[in-house]
Coordinates of C-alpha atoms in Angstrom, one line a residue:
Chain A
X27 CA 94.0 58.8 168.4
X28 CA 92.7 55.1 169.2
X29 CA 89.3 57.1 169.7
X30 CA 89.5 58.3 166.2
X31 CA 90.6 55.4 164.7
X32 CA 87.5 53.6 166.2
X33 CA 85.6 56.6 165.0
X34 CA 86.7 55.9 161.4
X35 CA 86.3 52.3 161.4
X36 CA 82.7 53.0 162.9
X37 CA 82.3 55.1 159.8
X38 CA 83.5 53.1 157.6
X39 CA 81.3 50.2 158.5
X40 CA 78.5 52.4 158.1
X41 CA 79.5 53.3 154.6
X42 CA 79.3 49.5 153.7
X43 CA 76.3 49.0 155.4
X44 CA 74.9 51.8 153.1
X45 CA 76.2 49.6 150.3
X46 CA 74.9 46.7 151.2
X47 CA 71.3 47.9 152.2
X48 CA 71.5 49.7 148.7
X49 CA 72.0 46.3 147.2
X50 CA 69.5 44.9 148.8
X51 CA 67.0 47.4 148.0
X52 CA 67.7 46.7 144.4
X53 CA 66.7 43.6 144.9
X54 CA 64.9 43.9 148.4
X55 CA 61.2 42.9 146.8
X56 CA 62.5 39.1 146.9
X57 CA 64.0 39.4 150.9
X58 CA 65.3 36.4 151.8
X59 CA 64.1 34.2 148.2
X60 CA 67.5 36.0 146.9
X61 CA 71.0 36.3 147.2
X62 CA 72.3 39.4 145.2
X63 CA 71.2 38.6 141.5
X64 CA 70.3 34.8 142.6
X65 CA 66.6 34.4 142.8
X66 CA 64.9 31.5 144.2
X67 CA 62.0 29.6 142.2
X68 CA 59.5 31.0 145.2
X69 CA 60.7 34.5 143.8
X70 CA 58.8 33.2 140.2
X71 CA 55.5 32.0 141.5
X72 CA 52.1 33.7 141.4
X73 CA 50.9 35.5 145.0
X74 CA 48.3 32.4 145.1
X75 CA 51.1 29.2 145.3
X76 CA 53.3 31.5 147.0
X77 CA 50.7 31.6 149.9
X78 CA 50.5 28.2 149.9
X79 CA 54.0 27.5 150.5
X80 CA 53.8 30.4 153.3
X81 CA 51.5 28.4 155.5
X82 CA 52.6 24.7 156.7
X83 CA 49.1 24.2 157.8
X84 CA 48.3 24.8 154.2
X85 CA 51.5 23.2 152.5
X86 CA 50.5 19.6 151.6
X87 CA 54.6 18.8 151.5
X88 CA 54.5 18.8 154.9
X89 CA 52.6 15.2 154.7
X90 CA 56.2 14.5 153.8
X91 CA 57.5 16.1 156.6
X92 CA 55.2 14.5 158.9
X93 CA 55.9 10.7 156.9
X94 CA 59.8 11.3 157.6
X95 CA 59.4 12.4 161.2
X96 CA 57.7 8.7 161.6
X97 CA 60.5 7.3 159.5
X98 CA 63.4 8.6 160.9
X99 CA 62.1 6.7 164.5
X100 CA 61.2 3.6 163.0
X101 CA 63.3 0.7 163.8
X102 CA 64.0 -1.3 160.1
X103 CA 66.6 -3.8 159.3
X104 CA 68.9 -6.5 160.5
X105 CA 70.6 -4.2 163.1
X106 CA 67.3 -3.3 164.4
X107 CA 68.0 0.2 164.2
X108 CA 66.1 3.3 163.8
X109 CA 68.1 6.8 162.3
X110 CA 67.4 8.0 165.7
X111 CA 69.3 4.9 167.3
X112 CA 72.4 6.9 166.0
X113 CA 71.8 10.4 165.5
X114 CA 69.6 11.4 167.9
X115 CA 66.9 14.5 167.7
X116 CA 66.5 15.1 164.0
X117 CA 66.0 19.2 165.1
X118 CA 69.5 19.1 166.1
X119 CA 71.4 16.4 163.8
X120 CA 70.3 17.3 161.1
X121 CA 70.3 20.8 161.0
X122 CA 72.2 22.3 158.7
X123 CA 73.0 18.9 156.9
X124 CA 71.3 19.7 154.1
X125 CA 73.2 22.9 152.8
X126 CA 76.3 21.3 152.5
X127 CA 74.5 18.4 150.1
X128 CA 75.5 17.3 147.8
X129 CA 79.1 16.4 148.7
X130 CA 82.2 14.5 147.6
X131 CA 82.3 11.2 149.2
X132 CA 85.4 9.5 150.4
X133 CA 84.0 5.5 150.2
X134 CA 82.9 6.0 146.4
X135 CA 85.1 8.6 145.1
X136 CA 82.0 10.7 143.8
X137 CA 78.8 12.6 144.7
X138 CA 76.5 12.1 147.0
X139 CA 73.5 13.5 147.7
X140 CA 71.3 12.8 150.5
X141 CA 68.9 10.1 149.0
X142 CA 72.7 8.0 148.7
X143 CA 72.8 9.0 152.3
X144 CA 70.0 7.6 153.6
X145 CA 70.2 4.6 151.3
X146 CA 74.1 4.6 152.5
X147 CA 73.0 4.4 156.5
X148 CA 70.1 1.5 155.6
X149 CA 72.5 -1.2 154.2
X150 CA 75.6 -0.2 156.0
X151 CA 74.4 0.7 159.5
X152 CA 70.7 -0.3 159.9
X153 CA 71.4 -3.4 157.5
X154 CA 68.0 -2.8 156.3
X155 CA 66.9 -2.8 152.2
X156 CA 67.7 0.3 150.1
X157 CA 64.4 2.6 149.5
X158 CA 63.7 2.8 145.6
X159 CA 64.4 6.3 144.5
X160 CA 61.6 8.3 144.1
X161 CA 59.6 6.0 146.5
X162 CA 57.2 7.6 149.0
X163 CA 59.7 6.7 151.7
X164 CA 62.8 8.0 149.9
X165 CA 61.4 11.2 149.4
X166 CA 59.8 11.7 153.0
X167 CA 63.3 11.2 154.5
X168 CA 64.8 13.2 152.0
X169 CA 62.2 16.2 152.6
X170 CA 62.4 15.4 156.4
X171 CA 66.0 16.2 156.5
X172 CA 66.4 19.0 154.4
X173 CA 63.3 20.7 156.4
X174 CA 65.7 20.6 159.3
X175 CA 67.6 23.1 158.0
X176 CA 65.1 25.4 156.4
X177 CA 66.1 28.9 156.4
X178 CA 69.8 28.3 156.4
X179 CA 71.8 29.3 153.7
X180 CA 72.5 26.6 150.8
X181 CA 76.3 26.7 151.1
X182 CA 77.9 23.6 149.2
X183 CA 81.9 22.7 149.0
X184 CA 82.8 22.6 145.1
X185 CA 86.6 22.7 146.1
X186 CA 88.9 20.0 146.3
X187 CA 88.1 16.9 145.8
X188 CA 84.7 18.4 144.3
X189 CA 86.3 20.3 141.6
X190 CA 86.1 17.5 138.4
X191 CA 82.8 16.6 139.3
X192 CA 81.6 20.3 139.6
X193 CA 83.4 21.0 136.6
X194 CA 81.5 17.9 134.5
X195 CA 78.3 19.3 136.2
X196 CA 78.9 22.8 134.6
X197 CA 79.8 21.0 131.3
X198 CA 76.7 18.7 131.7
X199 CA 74.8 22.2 132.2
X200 CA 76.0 23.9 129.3
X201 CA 75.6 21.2 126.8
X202 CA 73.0 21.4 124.4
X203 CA 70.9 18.3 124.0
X204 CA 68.1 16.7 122.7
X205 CA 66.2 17.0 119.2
X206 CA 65.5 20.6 120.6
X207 CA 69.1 20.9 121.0
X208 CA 69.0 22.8 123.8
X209 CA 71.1 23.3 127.3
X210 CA 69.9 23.9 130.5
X211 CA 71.7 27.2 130.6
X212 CA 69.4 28.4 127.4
X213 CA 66.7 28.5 129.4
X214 CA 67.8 28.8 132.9
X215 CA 70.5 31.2 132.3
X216 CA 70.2 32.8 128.9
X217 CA 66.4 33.2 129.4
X218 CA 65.3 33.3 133.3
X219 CA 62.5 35.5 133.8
X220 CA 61.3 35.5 130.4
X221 CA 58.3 33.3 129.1
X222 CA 58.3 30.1 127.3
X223 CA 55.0 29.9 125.8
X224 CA 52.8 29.8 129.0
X225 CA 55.8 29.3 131.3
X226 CA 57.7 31.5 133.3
X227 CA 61.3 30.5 133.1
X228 CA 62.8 30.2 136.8
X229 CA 66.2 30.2 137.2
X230 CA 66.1 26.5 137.5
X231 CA 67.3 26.6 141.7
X232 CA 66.8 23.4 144.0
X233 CA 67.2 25.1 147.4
X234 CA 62.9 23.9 147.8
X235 CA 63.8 20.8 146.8
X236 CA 62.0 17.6 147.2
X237 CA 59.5 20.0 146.3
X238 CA 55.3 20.1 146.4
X239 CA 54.5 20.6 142.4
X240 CA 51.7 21.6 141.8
X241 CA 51.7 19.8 137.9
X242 CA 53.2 16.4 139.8
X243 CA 50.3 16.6 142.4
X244 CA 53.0 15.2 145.0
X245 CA 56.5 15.6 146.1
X246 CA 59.4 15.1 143.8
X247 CA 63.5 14.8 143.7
X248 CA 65.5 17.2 141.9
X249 CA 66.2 14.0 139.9
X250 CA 62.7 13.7 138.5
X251 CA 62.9 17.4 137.6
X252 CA 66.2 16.5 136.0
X253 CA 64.6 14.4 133.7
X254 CA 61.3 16.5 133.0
X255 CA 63.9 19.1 131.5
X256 CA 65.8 16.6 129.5
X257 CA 62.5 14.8 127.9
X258 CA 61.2 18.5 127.5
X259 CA 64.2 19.4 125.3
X260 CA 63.8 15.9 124.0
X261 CA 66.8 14.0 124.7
X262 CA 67.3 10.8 126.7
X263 CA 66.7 11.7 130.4
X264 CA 69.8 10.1 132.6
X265 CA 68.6 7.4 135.1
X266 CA 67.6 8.4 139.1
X267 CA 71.2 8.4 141.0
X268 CA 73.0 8.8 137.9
X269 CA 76.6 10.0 138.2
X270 CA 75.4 12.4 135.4
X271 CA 72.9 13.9 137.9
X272 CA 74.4 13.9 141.2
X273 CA 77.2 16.0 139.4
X274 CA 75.1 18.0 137.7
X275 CA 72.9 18.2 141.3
X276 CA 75.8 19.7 142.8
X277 CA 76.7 22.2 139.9
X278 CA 73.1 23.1 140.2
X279 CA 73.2 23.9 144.2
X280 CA 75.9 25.8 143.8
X281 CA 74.1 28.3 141.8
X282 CA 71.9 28.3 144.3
X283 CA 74.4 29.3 147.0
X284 CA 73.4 31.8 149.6
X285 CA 69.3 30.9 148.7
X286 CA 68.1 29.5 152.1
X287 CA 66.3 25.5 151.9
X288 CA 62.7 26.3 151.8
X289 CA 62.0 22.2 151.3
X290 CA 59.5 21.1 151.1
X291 CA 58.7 24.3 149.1
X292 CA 55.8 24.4 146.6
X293 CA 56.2 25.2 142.4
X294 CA 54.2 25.1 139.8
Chain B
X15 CA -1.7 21.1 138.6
X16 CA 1.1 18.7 137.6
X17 CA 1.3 20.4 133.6
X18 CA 1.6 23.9 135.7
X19 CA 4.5 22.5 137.7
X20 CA 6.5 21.1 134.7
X21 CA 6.3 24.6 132.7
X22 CA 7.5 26.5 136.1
X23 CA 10.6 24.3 135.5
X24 CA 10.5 24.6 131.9
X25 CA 11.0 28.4 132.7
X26 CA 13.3 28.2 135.4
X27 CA 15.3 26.7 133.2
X28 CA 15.3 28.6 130.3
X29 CA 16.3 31.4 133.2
X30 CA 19.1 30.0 134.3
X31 CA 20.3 28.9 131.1
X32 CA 20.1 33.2 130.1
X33 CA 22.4 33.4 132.7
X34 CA 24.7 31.3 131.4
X35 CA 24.5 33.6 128.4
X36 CA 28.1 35.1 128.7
X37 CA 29.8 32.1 129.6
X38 CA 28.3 30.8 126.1
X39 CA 29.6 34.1 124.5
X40 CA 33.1 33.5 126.1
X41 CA 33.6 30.3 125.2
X42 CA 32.9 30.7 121.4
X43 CA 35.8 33.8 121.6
X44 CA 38.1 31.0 122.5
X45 CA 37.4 28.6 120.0
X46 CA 34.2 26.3 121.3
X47 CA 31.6 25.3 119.0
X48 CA 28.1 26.8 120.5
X49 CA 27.0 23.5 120.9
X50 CA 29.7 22.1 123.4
X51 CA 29.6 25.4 125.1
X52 CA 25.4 24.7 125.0
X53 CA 25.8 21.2 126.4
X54 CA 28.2 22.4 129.4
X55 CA 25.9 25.0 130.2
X56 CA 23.3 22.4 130.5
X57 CA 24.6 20.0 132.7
X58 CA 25.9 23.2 135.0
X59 CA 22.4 23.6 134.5
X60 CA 20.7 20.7 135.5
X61 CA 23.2 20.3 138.5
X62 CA 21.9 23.5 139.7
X63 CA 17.9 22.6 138.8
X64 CA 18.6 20.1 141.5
X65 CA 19.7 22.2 144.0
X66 CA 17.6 25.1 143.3
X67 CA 14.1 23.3 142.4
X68 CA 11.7 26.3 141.0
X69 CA 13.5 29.1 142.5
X70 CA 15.1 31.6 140.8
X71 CA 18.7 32.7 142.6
X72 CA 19.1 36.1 143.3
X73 CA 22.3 37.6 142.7
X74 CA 24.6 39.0 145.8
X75 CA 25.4 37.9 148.8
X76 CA 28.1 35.5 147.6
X77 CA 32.0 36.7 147.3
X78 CA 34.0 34.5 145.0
X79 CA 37.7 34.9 146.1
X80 CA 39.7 33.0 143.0
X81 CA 42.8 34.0 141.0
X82 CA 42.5 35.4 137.2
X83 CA 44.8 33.4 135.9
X84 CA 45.4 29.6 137.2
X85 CA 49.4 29.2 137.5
X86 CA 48.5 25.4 137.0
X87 CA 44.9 23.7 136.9
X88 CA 46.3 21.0 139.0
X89 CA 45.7 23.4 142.3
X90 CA 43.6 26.5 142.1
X91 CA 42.9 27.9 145.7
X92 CA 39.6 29.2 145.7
X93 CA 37.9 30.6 148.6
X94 CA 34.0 31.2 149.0
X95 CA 32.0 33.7 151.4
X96 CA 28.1 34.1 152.0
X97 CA 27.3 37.4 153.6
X98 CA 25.4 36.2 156.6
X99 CA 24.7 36.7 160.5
X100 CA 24.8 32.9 161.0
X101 CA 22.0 33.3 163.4
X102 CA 19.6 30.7 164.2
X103 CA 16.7 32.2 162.5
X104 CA 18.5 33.6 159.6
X105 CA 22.1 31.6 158.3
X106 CA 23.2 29.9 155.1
X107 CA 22.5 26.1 155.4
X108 CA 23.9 24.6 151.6
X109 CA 26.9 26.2 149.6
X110 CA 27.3 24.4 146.2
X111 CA 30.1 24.8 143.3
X112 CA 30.2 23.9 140.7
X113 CA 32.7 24.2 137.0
X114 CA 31.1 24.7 133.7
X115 CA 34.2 23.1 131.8
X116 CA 35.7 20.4 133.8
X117 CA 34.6 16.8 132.4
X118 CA 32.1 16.4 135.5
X119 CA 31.0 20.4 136.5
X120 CA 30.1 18.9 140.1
X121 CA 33.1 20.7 142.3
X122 CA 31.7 20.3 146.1
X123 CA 28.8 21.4 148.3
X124 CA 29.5 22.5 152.0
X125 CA 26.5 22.5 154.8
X126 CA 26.7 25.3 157.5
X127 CA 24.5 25.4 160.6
X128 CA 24.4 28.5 163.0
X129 CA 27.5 27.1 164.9
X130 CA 29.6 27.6 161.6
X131 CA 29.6 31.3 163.2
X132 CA 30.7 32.2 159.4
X133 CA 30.1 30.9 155.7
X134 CA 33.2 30.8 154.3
X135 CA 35.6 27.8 152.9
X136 CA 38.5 27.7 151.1
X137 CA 39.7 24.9 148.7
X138 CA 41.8 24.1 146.0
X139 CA 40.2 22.9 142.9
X140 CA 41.1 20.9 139.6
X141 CA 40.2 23.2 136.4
X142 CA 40.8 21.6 132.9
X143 CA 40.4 24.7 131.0
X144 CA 39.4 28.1 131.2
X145 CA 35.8 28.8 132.9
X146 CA 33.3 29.8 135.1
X147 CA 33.4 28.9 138.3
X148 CA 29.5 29.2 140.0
X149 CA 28.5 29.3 143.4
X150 CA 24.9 28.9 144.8
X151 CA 23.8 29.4 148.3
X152 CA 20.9 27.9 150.2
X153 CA 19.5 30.3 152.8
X154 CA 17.4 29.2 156.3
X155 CA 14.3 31.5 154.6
X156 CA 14.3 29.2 151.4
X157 CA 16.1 31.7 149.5
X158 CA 18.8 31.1 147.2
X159 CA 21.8 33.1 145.7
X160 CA 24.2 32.6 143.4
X161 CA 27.7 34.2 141.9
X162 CA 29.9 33.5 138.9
X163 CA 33.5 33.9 138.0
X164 CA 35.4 33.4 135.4
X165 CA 39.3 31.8 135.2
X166 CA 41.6 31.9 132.7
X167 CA 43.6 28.5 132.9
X168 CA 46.8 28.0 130.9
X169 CA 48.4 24.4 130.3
X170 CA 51.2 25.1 132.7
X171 CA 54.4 23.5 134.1
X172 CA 57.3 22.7 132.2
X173 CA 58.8 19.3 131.8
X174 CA 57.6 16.5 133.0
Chain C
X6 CA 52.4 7.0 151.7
X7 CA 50.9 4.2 151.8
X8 CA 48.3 5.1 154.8
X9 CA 46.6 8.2 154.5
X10 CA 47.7 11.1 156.9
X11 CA 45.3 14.3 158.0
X12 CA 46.3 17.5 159.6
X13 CA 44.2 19.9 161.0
X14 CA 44.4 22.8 162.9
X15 CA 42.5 24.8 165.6
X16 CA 43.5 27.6 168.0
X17 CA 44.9 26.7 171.3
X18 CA 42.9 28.8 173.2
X19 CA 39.3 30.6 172.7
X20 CA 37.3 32.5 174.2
X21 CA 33.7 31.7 174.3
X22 CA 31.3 33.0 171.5
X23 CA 34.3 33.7 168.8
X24 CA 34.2 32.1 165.2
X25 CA 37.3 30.5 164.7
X26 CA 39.0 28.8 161.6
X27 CA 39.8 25.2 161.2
X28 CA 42.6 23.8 158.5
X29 CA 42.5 21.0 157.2
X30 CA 44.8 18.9 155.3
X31 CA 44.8 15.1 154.3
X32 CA 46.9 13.0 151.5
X33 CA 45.3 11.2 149.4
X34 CA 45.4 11.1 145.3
X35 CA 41.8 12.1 144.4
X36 CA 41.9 9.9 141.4
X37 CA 39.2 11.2 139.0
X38 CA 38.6 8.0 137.1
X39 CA 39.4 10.6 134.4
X40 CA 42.7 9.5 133.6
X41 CA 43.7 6.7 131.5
X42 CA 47.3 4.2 132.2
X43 CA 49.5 5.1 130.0
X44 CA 50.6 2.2 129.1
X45 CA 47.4 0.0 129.1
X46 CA 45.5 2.7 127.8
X47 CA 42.9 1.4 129.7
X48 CA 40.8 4.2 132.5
X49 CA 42.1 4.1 136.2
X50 CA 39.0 3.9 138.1
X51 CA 37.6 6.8 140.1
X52 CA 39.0 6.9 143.8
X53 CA 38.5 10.0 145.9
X54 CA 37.6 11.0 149.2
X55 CA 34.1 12.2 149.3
X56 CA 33.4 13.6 152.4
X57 CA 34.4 15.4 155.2
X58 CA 32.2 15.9 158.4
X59 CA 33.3 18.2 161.1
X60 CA 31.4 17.2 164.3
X61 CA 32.2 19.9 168.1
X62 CA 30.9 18.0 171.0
X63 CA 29.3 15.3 168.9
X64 CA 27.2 17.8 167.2
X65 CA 27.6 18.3 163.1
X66 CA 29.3 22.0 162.6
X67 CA 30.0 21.7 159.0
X68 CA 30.3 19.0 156.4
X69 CA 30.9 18.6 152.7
X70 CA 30.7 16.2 149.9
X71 CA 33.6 16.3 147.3
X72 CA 33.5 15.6 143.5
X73 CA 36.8 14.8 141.6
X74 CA 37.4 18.8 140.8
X75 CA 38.9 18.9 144.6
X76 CA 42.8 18.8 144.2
X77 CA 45.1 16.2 145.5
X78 CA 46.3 16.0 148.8
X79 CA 42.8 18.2 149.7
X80 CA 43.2 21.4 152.0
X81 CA 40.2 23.0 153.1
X82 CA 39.6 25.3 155.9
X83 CA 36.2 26.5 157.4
X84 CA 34.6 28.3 160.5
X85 CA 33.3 27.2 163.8
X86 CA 31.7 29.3 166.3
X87 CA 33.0 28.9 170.4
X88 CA 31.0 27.1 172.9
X89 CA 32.3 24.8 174.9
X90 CA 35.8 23.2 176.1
X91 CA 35.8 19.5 174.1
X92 CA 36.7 18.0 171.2
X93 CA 36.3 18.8 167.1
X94 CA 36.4 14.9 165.3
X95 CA 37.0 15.1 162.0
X96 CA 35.7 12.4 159.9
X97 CA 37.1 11.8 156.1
X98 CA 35.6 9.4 154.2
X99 CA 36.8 7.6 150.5
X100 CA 34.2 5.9 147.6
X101 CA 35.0 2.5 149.2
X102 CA 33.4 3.9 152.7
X103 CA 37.0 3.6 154.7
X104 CA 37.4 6.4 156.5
X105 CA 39.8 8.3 158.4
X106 CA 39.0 10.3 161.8
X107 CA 40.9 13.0 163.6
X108 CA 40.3 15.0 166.8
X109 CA 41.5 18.1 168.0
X110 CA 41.0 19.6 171.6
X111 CA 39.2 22.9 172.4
X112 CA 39.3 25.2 175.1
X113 CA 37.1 27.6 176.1
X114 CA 37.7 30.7 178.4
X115 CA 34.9 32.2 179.9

């Protein structure tokens, strides 16, 4: 009887594996760039960039990489402190850090995401100056930690304390704006896949983000691509750090759940 | 003796500017007047006259690995190959390249000696707008070959 | 970024005679004295690296000059052909003649 019973279970974990591998032949041509219908922006680019995000040796975000592996061991600041000084090996620290970013954050009652971090641990613990955002050094760090966790699923908390400021980021989302009067969800929703003029619409993911674009000839936030999108539509982009972004950030990651970090990936 | 040598240039020239013939063609289709088309073609032209001196490149040899279609001009990986043994008495010493409608058409030269052991580079390369890209290579017998390919480029990237 | 980092890369481990490949990545603008501030109006001047020399045991395997068309941050890769255990110097250098230099060990089996 027990026999049987294993037998059956057995058989009925092979029927759900038939599912599942039927699922993910449906959408098997993206392996790991997608999760079920969510499709990363790698899963959008042309064989060409994608083969330059494939090799590191020919990825120029990993300058980044390299610039926050300096960083992270450089003593700065009144403490006279390095990130090291406190977290140890960045391979084991911070891995896995960056899926769960951005989070809700006890000291200010909202968002963070991990450029606050960083800028959090430099005043508070290292006693050093805050990094301008967008600076060379803010986004080496930034890209430095996330690459720790490359591979790993993006897996964000929007319960709890989360749930207003998810919820304003979904709103923030699905708001039209702008002379254009359009919402991020036209395109990124309504219309992924599809092309607008010369551009293929992506489903607008951050899981590669800082990312190597190839328009910005450098590494940029999700913030600055925040802002592209809002002057594109023609509205008033929101300031770097913004409450208004680091919601909509985390609205945005959570799309993105399941997609692993590729950062520093590499987009058009 | 000197006359003789400026008309072998005047003809070489006139020859490579034939070859330029389709690029000409192509670039009307998309809206160039033949004259600006006629002036880039020149100073592809006299780029190459430099190189290439009263020798007429041969076709072949060369293998142009670049997409169709750019997905942003910004960063266009382009890879180059000269069919050669890399031997010491017969190797590829120059590779030049060059684009017919970027602002300067200068794109890069490479020199090979026999301990490249292979002629091949790859790059990435600012396009403004749809082109030819063209390739010459100097061989160690004097001789000199060149290839051309065209790119679409599209103003891409949204937002800013 | 405010000093310029390379990255290359070379095969542990060779054996004598075969043609390898060499990767090469270094950040840096390329400003194409093309562009104009856009709040100024007036041109940013030209600023790119314009060479890069590959020398294997002090001897020149491969170089190139570079025009503004080369992208930012510029990647290039070429060939070198096995001969001896040492050392491949890399040597990029800008339009103000500053240059950066980077080596990479060799070694050669049999």
């Amino acid at each position: 009887m027990g026999k049987f019973h294993l037998g059956s279970l057995l058989a009925a974990g092979a029927i759900l594996a038939v599912g599942f591998s039927t699922q993910a032949n449906a959408e098997g041509k993206h392996g790991m760039y997608a999760n079920g219908e969510i499709r990363s922006g790698y899963t959008y680019l042309t064989p060409q960039s994608k083969a330059i995000q494939n090799d590191d040796f020919q990825n120029p975000g990993m300058i980044w990489v390299d610039d926050g592996a300096t960083l992270y061991e450089a003593v700065d600041g009144k403490a006279g402190k390095s990130c090291k000084a406190c977290h140890g090996k960045a391979e084991v620290a911070m891995k896995g850090v960056a899926t769960t970013y951005p989070k809700y954050d006890e000291d200010t009652k909202k968002i963070k995401n991990i450029e606050a971090q960083v800028n959090r641990c430099r005043t508070k613990h290292m006693q050093a100056k805050p990094w301008k955002y967008e600076s060379g050094q803010l986004l080496a760090m930034t890209v430095f930690i996330r690459h720790q966790s490359r591979g790993m699923p993006m897996n964000v908390s929007v319960d709890g304390p989360a749930v207003p400021f998810f919820q304003k980021g979904e709103k923030f989302y699905k708001q039209r704006r702008g002379a254009l009067d359009m919402a991020c969800s036209n395109c990124h929703i309504d219309n992924a896949g599809k092309n607008a003029r010369a551009n293929l619409l992506s489903q607008g993911q951050t899981n590669g983000f800082p990312t190597y674009r190839l328009k910005w000839q450098k590494v940029g936030s999700t913030h600055r691509r925040f802002r592209g999108c809002n002057k594109q539509v023609r509205a008033t982009p929101y300031k770097y750090a913004s409450d208004e972004y680091m919601n909509l950030e985390l609205y945005v990651a959570w799309r993105g759940r399941g997609l692993p970090v590729e950062t520093p990936a590499v987009r058009n | 003796m000197i006359h003789k040598t400026l008309e072998t240039r005047q003809v070489g020239r006139r020859e490579l500017m034939a070859m330029f013939g389709a690029g000409v063609v192509a670039a009307m289709g998309v809206g160039m007047t033949p004259r600006d088309a006629m002036a880039d073609a020149k100073s592809v032209t006299d780029a190459m006259m430099k190189v290439v001196g009263d020798n007429k490149p041969a076709t072949g040899k060369i293998k142009l690995d670049l997409p169709q279609i750019a997905e942003n001009g910004n960063t266009v990986p382009i890879a180059v190959e000269v069919d050669s043994p890399m031997s010491d008495a017969d190797h590829v010493k120059a590779l030049h390249l060059w684009a017919d409608k970027n602002p300067r058409p200068e794109v890069a030269s490479f020199r090979f000696s026999p301990a490249s052991g292979k002629a091949k580079v790859s790059t990435r390369v600012r396009l403004s707008k749809t082109q030819n890209i063209v390739a010459v290579a100097e061989m160690s017998d004097g001789k000199f070959y060149m290839a051309k390919s065209e790119i679409k480029v599209t103003i891409g990237g949204c937002g800013g | 970024m405010a000093k310029t980092k390379a990255r290359v890369k070379v095969p542990k481990s060779i054996k004598k005679g075969e043609v390898f490949q060499v990767k090469t990545l270094i950040s840096h603008k390329m400003e194409t004295g093309q562009r104009k501030n856009k709040k100024t109006g007036k041109k940013i001047s030209r600023m790119i690296i314009n060479k890069l020399v590959c020398q294997y045991n002090g001897k020149e395997v491969f170089a190139s000059d570079w025009h503004p068309a080369i992208s930012a941050n510029p990647y290039m890769a070429f060939y070198v052909k096995a001969d001896a255990s040492g050392s491949l110097d890399f040597t990029w250098t800008d339009d103000e003649g500053k240059s950066v230099k980077k080596s990479a060990k060799i070694t050669v089996a049999g």
